[in-house]
């Protein structure tokens, strides 16, 4: 991200006949329209094209998530304040969803959170869902009580950047 170059390493897949290794050496890459790929193009769920091959960005490491969450101008899909405002506007719809439509055990994982958002017409992309989920599931357990979502949607926005884990 620091010098706008991109490299792609393909992991080896055992017993598949694929050796893995370097798919693309580190270099500046252009989009099909001729403009350069930049940091704002790198978010989970985005489809990018390099050398006539399409890739869907599936995940990021902890360091990358923290960079994105602390620089919401460069990474608008990680802008927690904007996402939080949208969530707050739908607080009553979220509560109604859990009273009328939810059939689970009171615990949510990220897929159930995504389903809830879709049911109340919050159309977040994968990166936006992950940004919100990381605020809800601060301990990284993968499941939280639905009351944590309601609490987040009803809280006053937190403008401080994500804290570093120690």
C-alpha positions as a Python dict, from the first residue, in 0.01 Angstrom:
ca = {
    (1, 'X'): (0, 0, 0),
    (2, 'X'): (283, 239, 69),
    (3, 'X'): (412, 262, -292),
    (4, 'X'): (100, 166, -496),
    (5, 'X'): (257, -158, -618),
    (6, 'X'): (86, -495, -612),
    (7, 'X'): (217, -850, -607),
    (8, 'X'): (17, -1171, -604),
    (9, 'X'): (138, -1491, -446),
    (10, 'X'): (-56, -1809, -509),
    (11, 'X'): (-49, -2055, -219),
    (12, 'X'): (48, -2411, -308),
    (13, 'X'): (-241, -2658, -298),
    (14, 'X'): (-127, -3002, -196),
    (15, 'X'): (-198, -3288, -440),
    (16, 'X'): (-363, -3053, -691),
    (17, 'X'): (-90, -3024, -949),
    (18, 'X'): (-61, -2650, -874),
    (19, 'X'): (280, -2548, -750),
    (20, 'X'): (181, -2206, -627),
    (21, 'X'): (431, -1925, -597),
    (22, 'X'): (448, -1588, -768),
    (23, 'X'): (151, -1512, -991),
    (24, 'X'): (246, -1147, -1039),
    (25, 'X'): (570, -977, -942),
    (26, 'X'): (556, -653, -742),
    (27, 'X'): (469, -370, -981),
    (28, 'X'): (224, -90, -1047),
    (29, 'X'): (-98, -227, -1196),
    (30, 'X'): (-356, -47, -1404),
    (31, 'X'): (-730, -104, -1408),
    (32, 'X'): (-898, -205, -1733),
    (33, 'X'): (-992, 165, -1780),
    (34, 'X'): (-623, 266, -1769),
    (35, 'X'): (-620, 430, -1425),
    (36, 'X'): (-400, 292, -1148),
    (37, 'X'): (-517, 69, -867),
    (38, 'X'): (-484, 243, -535),
    (39, 'X'): (-547, 174, -168),
    (40, 'X'): (-916, 263, -196),
    (41, 'X'): (-962, -24, -445),
    (42, 'X'): (-840, -276, -191),
    (43, 'X'): (-1135, -377, 25),
    (44, 'X'): (-1295, -709, 107),
    (45, 'X'): (-1551, -810, -153),
    (46, 'X'): (-1408, -598, -434),
    (47, 'X'): (-1334, -760, -767),
    (48, 'X'): (-1004, -655, -924),
    (49, 'X'): (-853, -754, -1255),
    (50, 'X'): (-481, -811, -1314),
    (51, 'X'): (-334, -942, -1637),
    (52, 'X'): (-681, -1042, -1766),
    (53, 'X'): (-752, -1246, -1450),
    (54, 'X'): (-1027, -1147, -1209),
    (55, 'X'): (-977, -1177, -834),
    (56, 'X'): (-1224, -1123, -552),
    (57, 'X'): (-1061, -993, -236),
    (58, 'X'): (-1176, -1239, 31),
    (59, 'X'): (-1009, -1118, 348),
    (60, 'X'): (-737, -902, 496),
    (61, 'X'): (-496, -940, 783),
    (62, 'X'): (-534, -762, 1117),
    (63, 'X'): (-274, -499, 1027),
    (64, 'X'): (-458, -408, 705),
    (65, 'X'): (-795, -385, 883),
    (66, 'X'): (-645, -147, 1138),
    (67, 'X'): (-495, 73, 868),
    (68, 'X'): (-829, 89, 687),
    (69, 'X'): (-1026, 162, 1005),
    (70, 'X'): (-790, 441, 1106),
    (71, 'X'): (-785, 610, 763),
    (72, 'X'): (-1149, 636, 658),
    (73, 'X'): (-1074, 901, 394),
    (74, 'X'): (-859, 662, 194),
    (75, 'X'): (-1077, 363, 281),
    (76, 'X'): (-1439, 489, 279),
    (77, 'X'): (-1588, 142, 330),
    (78, 'X'): (-1417, 131, 672),
    (79, 'X'): (-1565, 463, 788),
    (80, 'X'): (-1721, 355, 1116),
    (81, 'X'): (-1888, 692, 1186),
    (82, 'X'): (-2084, 677, 859),
    (83, 'X'): (-2178, 311, 908),
    (84, 'X'): (-2274, 372, 1271),
    (85, 'X'): (-2506, 658, 1168),
    (86, 'X'): (-2682, 428, 921),
    (87, 'X'): (-2718, 163, 1191),
    (88, 'X'): (-2857, 416, 1440),
    (89, 'X'): (-3122, 526, 1189),
    (90, 'X'): (-3246, 166, 1174),
    (91, 'X'): (-3248, 96, 1550),
    (92, 'X'): (-3625, 42, 1568),
    (93, 'X'): (-3613, -184, 1260),
    (94, 'X'): (-3333, -387, 1422),
    (95, 'X'): (-3539, -432, 1739),
    (96, 'X'): (-3845, -529, 1533),
    (97, 'X'): (-3637, -782, 1338),
    (98, 'X'): (-3538, -962, 1660),
    (99, 'X'): (-3896, -961, 1789),
    (100, 'X'): (-4073, -1062, 1467),
    (101, 'X'): (-3830, -1241, 1234),
    (102, 'X'): (-3531, -1379, 1421),
    (103, 'X'): (-3543, -1753, 1491),
    (104, 'X'): (-3197, -1811, 1638),
    (105, 'X'): (-3069, -1870, 1989),
    (106, 'X'): (-2999, -1506, 2079),
    (107, 'X'): (-2644, -1527, 1949),
    (108, 'X'): (-2526, -1377, 1620),
    (109, 'X'): (-2239, -1457, 1391),
    (110, 'X'): (-2138, -1235, 1100),
    (111, 'X'): (-2367, -1422, 857),
    (112, 'X'): (-2671, -1369, 1081),
    (113, 'X'): (-2568, -1004, 1121),
    (114, 'X'): (-2557, -973, 741),
    (115, 'X'): (-2903, -1135, 717),
    (116, 'X'): (-3041, -890, 974),
    (117, 'X'): (-2898, -595, 778),
    (118, 'X'): (-3051, -720, 453),
    (119, 'X'): (-3392, -773, 616),
    (120, 'X'): (-3401, -411, 738),
    (121, 'X'): (-3273, -277, 402),
    (122, 'X'): (-2921, -189, 511),
    (123, 'X'): (-2717, -280, 205),
    (124, 'X'): (-2359, -303, 326),
    (125, 'X'): (-2077, -452, 122),
    (126, 'X'): (-1847, -713, 280),
    (127, 'X'): (-1592, -456, 400),
    (128, 'X'): (-1860, -245, 568),
    (129, 'X'): (-2005, -552, 741),
    (130, 'X'): (-1661, -651, 866),
    (131, 'X'): (-1595, -298, 996),
    (132, 'X'): (-1917, -302, 1197),
    (133, 'X'): (-1872, -662, 1307),
    (134, 'X'): (-1524, -586, 1442),
    (135, 'X'): (-1682, -320, 1665),
    (136, 'X'): (-1955, -558, 1784),
    (137, 'X'): (-1727, -860, 1834),
    (138, 'X'): (-1430, -685, 1994),
    (139, 'X'): (-1299, -1006, 2148),
    (140, 'X'): (-1303, -1187, 1812),
    (141, 'X'): (-1505, -1485, 1935),
    (142, 'X'): (-1717, -1504, 1619),
    (143, 'X'): (-2050, -1496, 1803),
    (144, 'X'): (-2212, -1227, 2017),
    (145, 'X'): (-2552, -1172, 2179),
    (146, 'X'): (-2797, -974, 1969),
    (147, 'X'): (-2810, -717, 2250),
    (148, 'X'): (-2456, -608, 2155),
    (149, 'X'): (-2586, -509, 1811),
    (150, 'X'): (-2876, -318, 1966),
    (151, 'X'): (-2639, -147, 2209),
    (152, 'X'): (-2405, -46, 1927),
    (153, 'X'): (-2697, 90, 1722),
    (154, 'X'): (-2825, 292, 2018),
    (155, 'X'): (-2490, 428, 2142),
    (156, 'X'): (-2357, 772, 2069),
    (157, 'X'): (-2099, 746, 1789),
    (158, 'X'): (-1743, 674, 1896),
    (159, 'X'): (-1512, 900, 1699),
    (160, 'X'): (-1190, 756, 1839),
    (161, 'X'): (-996, 524, 1606),
    (162, 'X'): (-987, 153, 1677),
    (163, 'X'): (-765, 77, 1973),
    (164, 'X'): (-464, -146, 1926),
    (165, 'X'): (-483, -482, 2097),
    (166, 'X'): (-219, -540, 2362),
}
